[in-house]
Amino acid sequence: MYNTSFIKKILIAATVVFLYSCDRDFNAIGDELIGDNHFDLTPEKYDVLAYNQEITPIQSNGLATNALGIYDNPVLGTTTGNYATQVALSEYAPTIGEGAVIDSVYISVPYFSHVTATDATTGKRTYELDSIFGPANGKLDLSIHESGVQMRSSFFDNGTQLPQLYYTDENTTFDTYKIGAKLNDSNDEKQNTKFFFNNAEITDKTVDTNGKATLTKVAPQMRLMLNKQFFMDKILKAPAEKLANATVFQDWFRGLYFKVERSGTEPANLALIDFAREGKITIKYKAKTAITTDPDTTMEDKSIIINLTGATASLQQDAKSTAYANAIADANINRTEGDESLYIKGGQGSVAVIELNGFAAKLAEIRTKNWLVNEANLVFNIDSDKMAVKGAGNVQADEPKRVYLYDLTNNVPLIDYSDGTSGSLANDPKATKYVFGGIINVDATTKRGKSYKIRITNHIRNLIKDATAVNVKLGLVVTEDIGVITSNKLKLKNSVISEAPRGSVMGPLGTILYGGKSSVADDKRLRLEIYYTKPN
């Protein structure tokens, strides 16, 4: 009897402890347990004040990727992306040799691409280019010029070293001060007047001193032949002191300016390119290694590499559509009731300003009732009707794959950004931070975007727990890289924003979302949705 009674008591005690532990675990990680189903709980919804804000000329140096080309967005207008960069010798004070004769000069800049197929017999790979916007058959009139602008990474002001900033609206300056004719002056029009982003694999051939040829396969890249006489004068015949170090060289050869125009009536497109990653100019030439008048002295194959590194500027110009221009015009923005449509666009584009005023009005009540937040989300519904407009060739606007919500007041990430899981979703490098969200939700039938969902659970919990926490304004932008959270400065500050996330400046895409104004249909209206655990 004693043993039976004792065992029963132990079982009862263990059961109580187990249930108590489960309850504690539920309260601690209830948001993970609930997930998207929320056990059929109905969220509390709060009105959100949301309105447009134009991003005026903005700092565009130091970008990981830069836009080159012309993108005709049938909804938002046309973006033209030009580019300027310093250049640097891979090795200063090079030994040129005597009697130098140039074989070839070419520029090579890799594209973002991935392999879609490999021929089992030949090994030839088929590539698809990434980050190309507009029709695949787009063509451009591309010219590469020597730049006359002295670009620097920093400057001194009263003894203090400050970063030198370049802005999206400075194309006129670089165009005005370009030097001479285009350097990509080949007779092959695919090298200039009918340039296109070619997805073909490239085969390089090298021949050793024994005459043996080696073939090397290279992923798609910009590969353009450049004027040999220019590089003979600028590099091979340059005074030795001009090639002695970076400081002198950057004044001697100030850089390159990439300019795009329309190729007649051909459709155009635009690419995002990492010029600095492996972009370079290769000068291949023959020269004698020693000073001699002997005509029989052997000429050796030599090369000089000029890297596309140093200060840069992404020079983006927008010709906005009438609807877009009107929507972000300061006189038309409704900062009291909010805007019906939120226009967000990269480059020198626009941001949506979000104020959680409805939630703020209920904070005292939530604290009094001791409601516990399981999950809090902002769901931005895409205005699919406005985004459905088709342009030339019956093509619809490319949609941003990702949007980024941040603390606009302080220009820093929200706390939920750090909890957003750093790994990628479905092996998509752009799908990191997927718990934080902002990834486009695509309709299975139309293959067009429906919404973007962003989780701000911890941000809301902090506002409830800490009565001194500031209910900051939030900013919503498109982003080319969710991992880039640095902000770039506006050329002229205004009362709403002085900076914008760098990830937004990199790309040209944009979209139109439904705002939180009361006139927006209830099922489309932007609201803050919070799932609570409510004590009895």
Coordinates of C-alpha atoms in Angstrom, one line a residue:
M1 CA 0.0 0.0 0.0
Y2 CA 2.8 2.4 0.9
N3 CA 4.6 1.7 -2.3
T4 CA 1.5 2.2 -4.4
S5 CA 0.5 5.4 -2.6
F6 CA 4.0 6.8 -3.0
I7 CA 4.1 6.0 -6.7
K8 CA 0.7 7.7 -7.2
K9 CA 2.0 10.8 -5.5
I10 CA 5.1 10.9 -7.6
L11 CA 3.1 10.5 -10.8
I12 CA 0.7 13.3 -9.8
A13 CA 3.6 15.6 -8.9
A14 CA 5.4 14.8 -12.2
T15 CA 2.2 15.5 -14.1
V16 CA 1.8 18.9 -12.5
V17 CA 5.4 19.8 -13.1
F18 CA 5.1 18.7 -16.8
L19 CA 2.0 20.7 -17.4
Y20 CA 3.5 23.7 -15.7
S21 CA 6.6 23.4 -17.8
C22 CA 4.6 23.1 -21.0
D23 CA 2.7 26.2 -20.1
R24 CA 5.9 28.1 -19.4
D25 CA 7.4 27.0 -22.7
F26 CA 4.2 28.0 -24.6
N27 CA 4.3 31.5 -23.1
A28 CA 8.0 31.9 -23.9
I29 CA 7.9 30.7 -27.5
G30 CA 4.2 30.9 -28.3
D31 CA 4.8 32.8 -31.5
E32 CA 6.9 30.0 -33.0
L33 CA 4.3 27.4 -31.9
I34 CA 1.4 29.3 -33.4
G35 CA 3.1 30.0 -36.7
D36 CA 0.9 31.2 -39.6
N37 CA -2.2 29.3 -38.5
H38 CA -2.4 30.9 -35.0
F39 CA -4.8 28.2 -33.9
D40 CA -7.6 30.1 -35.7
L41 CA -7.1 33.1 -33.5
T42 CA -8.5 36.4 -34.9
P43 CA -6.0 39.2 -35.0
E44 CA -6.6 42.6 -33.6
K45 CA -6.3 45.1 -36.4
Y46 CA -5.1 48.7 -36.0
D47 CA -5.2 51.6 -38.5
V48 CA -1.9 52.7 -40.0
L49 CA -1.0 56.1 -41.3
A50 CA 1.0 55.7 -44.5
Y51 CA 2.1 58.2 -47.1
N52 CA 4.6 58.7 -49.9
Q53 CA 7.9 60.5 -49.8
E54 CA 10.1 61.3 -52.7
I55 CA 13.8 60.4 -52.5
T56 CA 15.6 63.4 -54.1
P57 CA 19.2 63.1 -55.4
I58 CA 21.0 60.7 -53.1
Q59 CA 24.5 59.5 -52.5
S60 CA 25.4 56.8 -55.0
N61 CA 29.0 55.9 -54.5
G62 CA 30.2 52.8 -52.8
L63 CA 27.3 50.6 -54.1
A64 CA 27.9 46.9 -54.4
T65 CA 26.1 46.8 -57.7
N66 CA 25.4 49.6 -60.2
A67 CA 22.8 50.1 -62.9
L68 CA 23.8 50.3 -66.5
G69 CA 21.2 50.7 -69.3
I70 CA 17.7 52.0 -69.9
Y71 CA 14.7 50.4 -68.2
D72 CA 11.2 51.4 -69.5
N73 CA 8.8 50.7 -66.7
P74 CA 5.3 51.0 -68.1
V75 CA 4.0 52.0 -64.7
L76 CA 6.6 54.3 -63.2
G77 CA 8.5 55.7 -66.1
T78 CA 12.0 55.3 -67.6
T79 CA 15.3 54.9 -65.7
T80 CA 18.6 55.5 -67.4
G81 CA 21.7 54.3 -65.6
N82 CA 25.2 55.5 -66.4
Y83 CA 28.3 54.9 -64.4
A84 CA 31.7 56.4 -63.6
T85 CA 34.7 54.8 -61.9
Q86 CA 38.3 55.4 -61.1
V87 CA 40.8 52.9 -62.3
A88 CA 44.0 51.5 -60.8
L89 CA 47.0 49.6 -62.1
S90 CA 47.3 46.1 -60.7
E91 CA 51.0 46.8 -60.4
Y92 CA 52.6 50.2 -60.2
A93 CA 55.9 51.1 -61.8
P94 CA 55.6 48.3 -64.3
T95 CA 58.5 47.4 -66.6
I96 CA 57.0 48.0 -70.0
G97 CA 59.9 46.8 -72.2
E98 CA 61.3 48.2 -75.4
G99 CA 59.6 48.6 -78.7
A100 CA 56.2 47.8 -77.3
V101 CA 53.5 46.8 -79.8
I102 CA 49.9 46.3 -78.7
D103 CA 48.1 43.1 -79.8
S104 CA 44.8 43.9 -78.1
V105 CA 43.1 45.9 -75.4
Y106 CA 39.8 44.8 -74.0
I107 CA 37.6 45.5 -71.0
S108 CA 35.9 42.6 -69.2
V109 CA 33.2 42.9 -66.6
P110 CA 31.3 39.7 -65.4
Y111 CA 27.6 39.6 -65.3
F112 CA 25.5 38.0 -62.6
S113 CA 24.4 34.6 -64.1
H114 CA 23.7 31.0 -63.4
V115 CA 24.0 27.8 -65.5
T116 CA 20.7 26.4 -66.8
A117 CA 22.1 23.4 -68.8
T118 CA 25.3 21.7 -69.7
D119 CA 25.9 19.7 -72.9
A120 CA 26.9 16.2 -72.0
T121 CA 29.0 15.8 -75.0
T122 CA 30.8 19.1 -75.5
G123 CA 30.5 20.4 -71.9
K124 CA 29.2 23.7 -73.2
R125 CA 27.2 25.5 -70.6
T126 CA 24.0 27.5 -71.2
Y127 CA 23.6 30.5 -69.0
E128 CA 20.8 32.8 -67.9
L129 CA 21.6 36.3 -66.9
D130 CA 20.4 37.6 -63.5
S131 CA 19.4 41.1 -62.6
I132 CA 18.4 42.1 -66.2
F133 CA 15.3 44.3 -66.4
G134 CA 13.3 44.9 -69.5
P135 CA 13.1 42.8 -72.7
A136 CA 15.7 40.1 -73.1
N137 CA 16.5 41.3 -76.6
G138 CA 17.1 44.9 -75.5
K139 CA 19.9 46.8 -77.2
L140 CA 21.8 50.0 -76.2
D141 CA 24.1 52.5 -77.8
L142 CA 27.0 52.2 -75.3
S143 CA 30.0 54.4 -75.2
I144 CA 33.0 54.2 -72.8
H145 CA 35.0 57.4 -72.4
E146 CA 38.0 58.6 -70.5
S147 CA 36.6 60.6 -67.6
G148 CA 37.8 64.1 -67.0
V149 CA 36.4 64.3 -63.5
Q150 CA 38.9 64.0 -60.7
M151 CA 37.2 61.5 -58.4
R152 CA 38.4 61.0 -54.8
S153 CA 37.3 58.8 -51.9
S154 CA 37.8 61.6 -49.4
F155 CA 38.7 65.2 -48.9
F156 CA 40.0 67.5 -46.2
D157 CA 37.9 70.3 -44.6
N158 CA 39.7 72.4 -42.0
G159 CA 42.1 69.5 -41.3
T160 CA 39.4 66.9 -41.0
Q161 CA 39.2 64.1 -43.5
L162 CA 35.7 63.5 -44.8
P163 CA 34.3 61.0 -47.3
Q164 CA 33.7 62.4 -50.8
L165 CA 30.2 61.8 -51.9
Y166 CA 28.8 61.5 -55.4
Y167 CA 25.1 61.6 -56.2
T168 CA 22.6 60.1 -58.6
D169 CA 22.0 63.4 -60.4
E170 CA 25.6 64.2 -61.4
N171 CA 25.5 62.6 -64.9
T172 CA 25.6 66.0 -66.6
T173 CA 28.9 66.8 -64.9
F174 CA 30.5 63.5 -66.0
D175 CA 29.1 63.8 -69.5
T176 CA 30.3 67.4 -69.9
Y177 CA 33.9 66.5 -68.8
K178 CA 34.3 63.3 -70.7
I179 CA 37.5 63.3 -72.8
G180 CA 37.7 62.4 -76.5
A181 CA 35.8 59.9 -78.6
K182 CA 34.5 56.6 -77.3
L183 CA 37.1 54.0 -76.5
N184 CA 35.0 51.0 -77.6
D185 CA 35.2 52.1 -81.3
S186 CA 35.2 48.7 -82.9
N187 CA 33.6 48.3 -86.3
D188 CA 31.5 45.6 -84.8
E189 CA 28.3 47.4 -83.8
K190 CA 27.6 44.8 -81.1
Q191 CA 30.5 46.4 -79.3
N192 CA 28.9 49.9 -79.2
T193 CA 25.8 51.1 -81.1
K194 CA 23.9 47.8 -80.8
F195 CA 25.4 46.6 -77.6
F196 CA 23.5 43.9 -75.7
F197 CA 24.0 41.9 -72.5
N198 CA 25.1 38.6 -74.0
N199 CA 24.4 35.4 -72.1
A200 CA 26.8 33.3 -74.2
E201 CA 29.7 31.5 -72.6
I202 CA 33.1 32.9 -73.7
T203 CA 36.1 30.9 -74.8
D204 CA 39.5 32.3 -74.2
K205 CA 42.5 31.0 -76.1
T206 CA 46.1 31.3 -74.8
V207 CA 49.2 30.0 -76.5
D208 CA 52.4 29.2 -74.5
T209 CA 56.0 29.6 -75.7
N210 CA 55.9 26.2 -77.3
G211 CA 52.9 27.1 -79.4
K212 CA 50.5 24.9 -77.4
A213 CA 47.0 26.4 -77.3
T214 CA 44.8 26.2 -74.2
L215 CA 41.1 27.0 -74.2
T216 CA 39.4 28.4 -71.1
K217 CA 35.6 28.7 -70.7
V218 CA 34.4 31.9 -69.0
A219 CA 31.0 32.8 -67.7
P220 CA 29.1 35.6 -69.6
Q221 CA 30.6 39.0 -69.2
M222 CA 30.9 42.4 -70.9
R223 CA 33.8 41.9 -73.3
L224 CA 34.6 45.0 -75.4
M225 CA 37.6 45.8 -77.5
L226 CA 39.1 49.2 -76.8
N227 CA 41.1 51.7 -78.8
K228 CA 44.8 50.5 -78.9
Q229 CA 46.3 53.9 -79.7
F230 CA 44.7 55.5 -76.6
F231 CA 46.3 52.9 -74.3
M232 CA 49.6 53.0 -76.1
D233 CA 49.8 56.7 -75.4
K234 CA 48.2 56.6 -72.0
I235 CA 50.0 53.6 -70.6
L236 CA 52.8 52.1 -72.6
K237 CA 54.3 55.4 -73.7
A238 CA 53.5 57.2 -70.5
P239 CA 56.3 59.0 -68.5
A240 CA 57.5 56.5 -65.9
E241 CA 56.5 58.9 -63.0
K242 CA 52.9 58.8 -64.1
L243 CA 52.7 55.1 -63.5
A244 CA 54.8 55.2 -60.3
N245 CA 52.0 55.1 -57.6
A246 CA 48.2 55.3 -57.2
T247 CA 48.1 59.1 -56.3
V248 CA 49.9 60.2 -59.5
F249 CA 48.2 57.6 -61.7
Q250 CA 44.7 58.6 -60.6
D251 CA 45.4 62.1 -61.7
W252 CA 47.0 61.0 -65.0
F253 CA 44.2 58.5 -65.9
R254 CA 41.1 59.8 -64.0
G255 CA 38.8 56.9 -64.8
L256 CA 36.1 55.7 -67.2
Y257 CA 32.6 57.0 -67.9
F258 CA 30.0 54.6 -69.2
K259 CA 27.2 56.3 -71.1
V260 CA 24.1 54.7 -72.6
E261 CA 21.6 56.0 -75.1
R262 CA 18.9 54.3 -77.1
S263 CA 19.9 52.2 -80.1
G264 CA 17.6 53.7 -82.7
T265 CA 14.1 52.2 -82.3
E266 CA 15.4 49.0 -80.6
P267 CA 13.9 48.1 -77.2
A268 CA 16.3 48.8 -74.3
N269 CA 17.1 47.0 -71.1
L270 CA 19.2 47.6 -67.9
A271 CA 21.5 45.4 -65.9
L272 CA 22.8 45.5 -62.4
I273 CA 26.6 44.9 -62.5
D274 CA 29.4 44.6 -60.0
F275 CA 32.0 46.5 -61.9
A276 CA 34.6 46.4 -59.1
R277 CA 34.4 42.7 -58.3
E278 CA 36.4 41.5 -61.3
G279 CA 36.1 44.3 -63.8
K280 CA 39.3 45.1 -65.6
I281 CA 41.1 46.3 -68.7
T282 CA 43.7 43.9 -70.2
I283 CA 46.4 45.3 -72.4
K284 CA 48.2 42.5 -74.3
Y285 CA 51.4 43.5 -76.1
K286 CA 54.8 42.4 -77.2
A287 CA 58.1 44.1 -76.2
K288 CA 61.8 43.5 -75.8
T289 CA 62.8 42.9 -72.2
A290 CA 66.1 44.9 -72.5
I291 CA 67.3 48.0 -74.2
T292 CA 69.0 46.9 -77.4
T293 CA 69.3 47.9 -81.0
D294 CA 69.6 44.3 -82.1
P295 CA 66.7 43.6 -84.5
D296 CA 66.9 39.9 -83.8
T297 CA 66.2 40.3 -80.0
T298 CA 63.0 38.3 -79.2
M299 CA 59.8 40.1 -78.5
E300 CA 58.0 38.6 -75.5
D301 CA 54.3 38.5 -74.8
K302 CA 53.5 40.8 -72.0
S303 CA 50.3 42.2 -70.4
I304 CA 49.2 45.0 -68.1
I305 CA 46.0 44.9 -66.0
I306 CA 44.0 48.0 -65.1
N307 CA 41.4 47.3 -62.4
L308 CA 38.0 49.1 -62.2
T309 CA 38.5 50.1 -58.6
G310 CA 38.4 53.3 -56.6
A311 CA 35.8 55.9 -56.3
T312 CA 32.5 55.3 -58.2
A313 CA 29.3 57.0 -59.0
S314 CA 26.0 55.4 -60.1
L315 CA 24.4 58.1 -62.3
Q316 CA 20.6 57.3 -62.4
Q317 CA 18.1 59.6 -64.2
D318 CA 14.4 59.1 -64.0
A319 CA 11.7 60.3 -66.5
K320 CA 8.7 59.6 -64.2
S321 CA 5.3 58.7 -65.4
T322 CA 2.6 61.4 -64.8
A323 CA 0.8 59.3 -62.2
Y324 CA 4.0 58.5 -60.3
A325 CA 5.3 62.1 -60.4
N326 CA 1.9 63.4 -59.1
A327 CA 1.7 60.7 -56.3
I328 CA 5.1 61.7 -54.8
A329 CA 4.8 65.5 -55.4
D330 CA 5.0 67.1 -51.9
A331 CA 1.8 69.1 -52.5
N332 CA -0.2 65.9 -53.2
I333 CA 1.0 63.9 -50.2
N334 CA -1.6 63.5 -47.4
R335 CA 0.3 63.3 -44.2
T336 CA -2.8 63.6 -42.1
E337 CA -5.1 60.8 -43.5
G338 CA -2.5 58.9 -45.5
D339 CA -2.3 58.2 -49.2
E340 CA -4.5 55.6 -51.0
S341 CA -1.6 54.3 -53.0
L342 CA 2.0 53.9 -51.8
Y343 CA 4.7 54.2 -54.5
I344 CA 8.0 52.8 -53.6
K345 CA 10.9 52.7 -56.1
G346 CA 14.7 52.2 -56.0
G347 CA 17.4 54.5 -57.2
Q348 CA 16.5 58.2 -56.9
G349 CA 12.9 57.0 -56.2
S350 CA 10.6 57.1 -53.3
V351 CA 9.8 55.6 -49.9
A352 CA 6.6 54.9 -48.0
V353 CA 6.4 56.5 -44.5
I354 CA 4.5 54.3 -41.9
E355 CA 3.2 55.6 -38.6
L356 CA 1.5 53.1 -36.2
N357 CA -0.9 55.7 -34.8
G358 CA -3.9 53.3 -34.3
F359 CA -1.8 50.9 -32.2
A360 CA -0.3 53.8 -30.2
A361 CA -3.8 55.0 -29.2
K362 CA -4.5 51.6 -27.7
L363 CA -1.2 51.0 -25.9
A364 CA -2.4 52.0 -22.4
E365 CA -5.4 49.6 -22.7
I366 CA -3.1 46.7 -23.9
R367 CA -0.8 47.2 -21.0
T368 CA -3.7 47.3 -18.5
K369 CA -5.2 44.1 -19.9
N370 CA -1.8 42.3 -19.9
W371 CA -2.2 41.0 -23.4
L372 CA 0.8 39.0 -24.6
V373 CA 1.9 39.4 -28.3
N374 CA 2.3 36.2 -30.2
E375 CA 3.0 37.8 -33.5
A376 CA 2.7 41.2 -35.2
N377 CA 2.7 41.8 -38.9
L378 CA 2.3 44.5 -41.5
V379 CA 0.9 43.1 -44.8
F380 CA 1.3 45.3 -47.8
N381 CA -1.1 44.4 -50.6
I382 CA 0.1 45.1 -54.1
D383 CA -2.3 47.1 -56.3
S384 CA -2.3 44.5 -59.1
D385 CA -4.6 46.5 -61.3
K386 CA -2.2 49.5 -61.5
M387 CA 0.8 47.1 -61.8
A388 CA -0.9 45.2 -64.7
V389 CA -0.3 48.1 -67.2
K390 CA 1.7 46.8 -70.2
G391 CA 4.2 48.7 -72.2
A392 CA 6.0 48.2 -75.5
G393 CA 6.0 44.6 -76.6
N394 CA 3.1 43.9 -74.3
V395 CA 5.5 43.6 -71.3
Q396 CA 4.5 44.3 -67.7
A397 CA 6.7 46.0 -65.2
D398 CA 9.3 43.8 -63.3
E399 CA 8.3 43.5 -59.7
P400 CA 10.7 43.9 -56.7
K401 CA 11.4 40.5 -55.1
R402 CA 12.0 42.1 -51.8
V403 CA 11.0 45.2 -49.7
Y404 CA 12.7 46.4 -46.5
L405 CA 11.1 48.0 -43.4
Y406 CA 13.3 50.0 -41.1
D407 CA 13.4 52.6 -38.4
L408 CA 13.1 55.7 -40.5
T409 CA 13.5 58.1 -37.6
N410 CA 17.0 56.8 -36.7
N411 CA 17.9 55.2 -40.1
V412 CA 18.6 51.8 -38.5
P413 CA 17.1 48.3 -38.8
L414 CA 14.2 47.2 -36.5
I415 CA 15.0 44.7 -33.8
D416 CA 13.1 42.0 -35.7
Y417 CA 15.7 42.3 -38.5
S418 CA 18.3 40.6 -36.3
D419 CA 15.9 37.8 -35.4
G420 CA 15.0 37.2 -39.0
T421 CA 17.1 34.1 -39.6
S422 CA 20.3 34.7 -41.6
G423 CA 20.1 31.5 -43.8
S424 CA 18.6 31.5 -47.3
L425 CA 15.2 30.1 -48.1
A426 CA 15.0 27.5 -51.0
N427 CA 18.7 28.2 -51.8
D428 CA 17.8 31.8 -52.9
P429 CA 20.6 34.1 -51.8
K430 CA 18.2 37.0 -51.8
A431 CA 15.8 35.2 -49.5
T432 CA 17.8 35.5 -46.3
K433 CA 16.1 37.0 -43.2
Y434 CA 13.0 35.2 -44.4
V435 CA 11.4 35.2 -40.9
F436 CA 11.6 39.0 -40.9
G437 CA 10.0 38.9 -44.3
G438 CA 9.5 41.3 -47.1
I439 CA 9.7 38.6 -49.8
I440 CA 7.1 38.9 -52.5
N441 CA 4.1 36.6 -52.3
V442 CA 3.2 35.5 -55.9
D443 CA -0.1 34.4 -57.2
A444 CA 0.1 30.8 -58.5
T445 CA -2.1 31.6 -61.5
T446 CA -1.0 35.0 -62.7
K447 CA 2.7 34.7 -61.5
R448 CA 2.4 38.3 -60.4
G449 CA 2.9 39.6 -56.9
K450 CA 0.1 39.8 -54.4
S451 CA 1.6 41.1 -51.2
Y452 CA 4.6 41.6 -48.9
K453 CA 4.4 40.5 -45.3
I454 CA 6.8 41.9 -42.7
R455 CA 7.0 40.6 -39.1
I456 CA 7.6 43.2 -36.4
T457 CA 6.7 41.2 -33.3
N458 CA 9.6 42.2 -31.2
H459 CA 9.3 45.9 -32.2
I460 CA 5.6 45.8 -30.9
R461 CA 6.5 43.9 -27.8
N462 CA 9.1 46.6 -26.9
L463 CA 6.6 49.3 -27.3
I464 CA 4.2 47.5 -24.9
K465 CA 6.8 46.6 -22.3
D466 CA 8.7 49.9 -22.2
A467 CA 6.5 53.0 -21.7
T468 CA 9.5 55.2 -22.6
A469 CA 10.1 53.6 -26.0
V470 CA 9.5 55.9 -28.9
N471 CA 6.9 54.9 -31.5
V472 CA 9.2 55.8 -34.3
K473 CA 8.3 56.4 -38.0
L474 CA 9.0 53.4 -40.2
G475 CA 10.2 53.5 -43.8
L476 CA 9.4 51.0 -46.5
V477 CA 11.7 50.7 -49.5
V478 CA 12.5 48.2 -52.2
T479 CA 15.9 46.6 -51.8
E480 CA 18.3 44.7 -54.0
D481 CA 20.1 43.2 -51.0
I482 CA 18.4 42.7 -47.6
G483 CA 21.9 42.3 -46.1
V484 CA 22.8 45.9 -46.9
I485 CA 21.5 48.1 -44.1
T486 CA 23.8 51.1 -44.4
S487 CA 22.1 54.3 -45.4
N488 CA 23.1 56.8 -48.1
K489 CA 22.7 60.5 -47.6
L490 CA 20.3 62.8 -49.6
K491 CA 21.9 65.7 -51.3
L492 CA 19.4 68.0 -49.7
K493 CA 17.7 67.0 -46.5
N494 CA 14.0 67.6 -45.9
S495 CA 11.7 67.5 -42.8
V496 CA 10.9 63.8 -43.3
I497 CA 14.1 62.0 -44.5
S498 CA 17.8 62.8 -44.7
E499 CA 18.9 59.3 -45.7
A500 CA 17.6 56.2 -47.4
P501 CA 18.8 52.6 -47.3
R502 CA 21.7 51.8 -49.7
G503 CA 20.0 48.6 -50.8
S504 CA 17.3 50.7 -52.3
V505 CA 19.6 53.0 -54.2
M506 CA 21.2 50.1 -56.1
G507 CA 18.2 49.0 -58.2
P508 CA 15.6 50.6 -60.5
L509 CA 12.5 48.6 -59.7
G510 CA 9.4 49.8 -57.9
T511 CA 5.8 48.8 -57.1
I512 CA 2.5 50.3 -56.0
L513 CA 0.9 49.2 -52.7
Y514 CA -2.4 49.9 -51.1
G515 CA -2.2 52.4 -48.3
G516 CA -4.0 52.7 -45.0
K517 CA -6.4 55.5 -45.8
S518 CA -10.1 54.8 -44.9
S519 CA -11.1 55.1 -48.5
V520 CA -9.1 51.9 -49.5
A521 CA -11.2 48.7 -49.7
D522 CA -11.2 46.9 -46.4
D523 CA -9.6 43.7 -47.7
K524 CA -6.8 45.6 -49.3
R525 CA -6.2 48.3 -46.7
L526 CA -2.9 48.4 -44.9
R527 CA -3.3 47.6 -41.2
L528 CA -1.2 46.4 -38.3
E529 CA -2.3 42.8 -37.4
I530 CA -1.4 41.5 -33.9
Y531 CA -2.2 38.0 -32.5
Y532 CA -2.5 38.1 -28.7
T533 CA -2.7 35.7 -25.9
K534 CA -5.4 37.3 -23.6
P535 CA -5.4 36.2 -20.0
N536 CA -8.9 35.2 -18.6

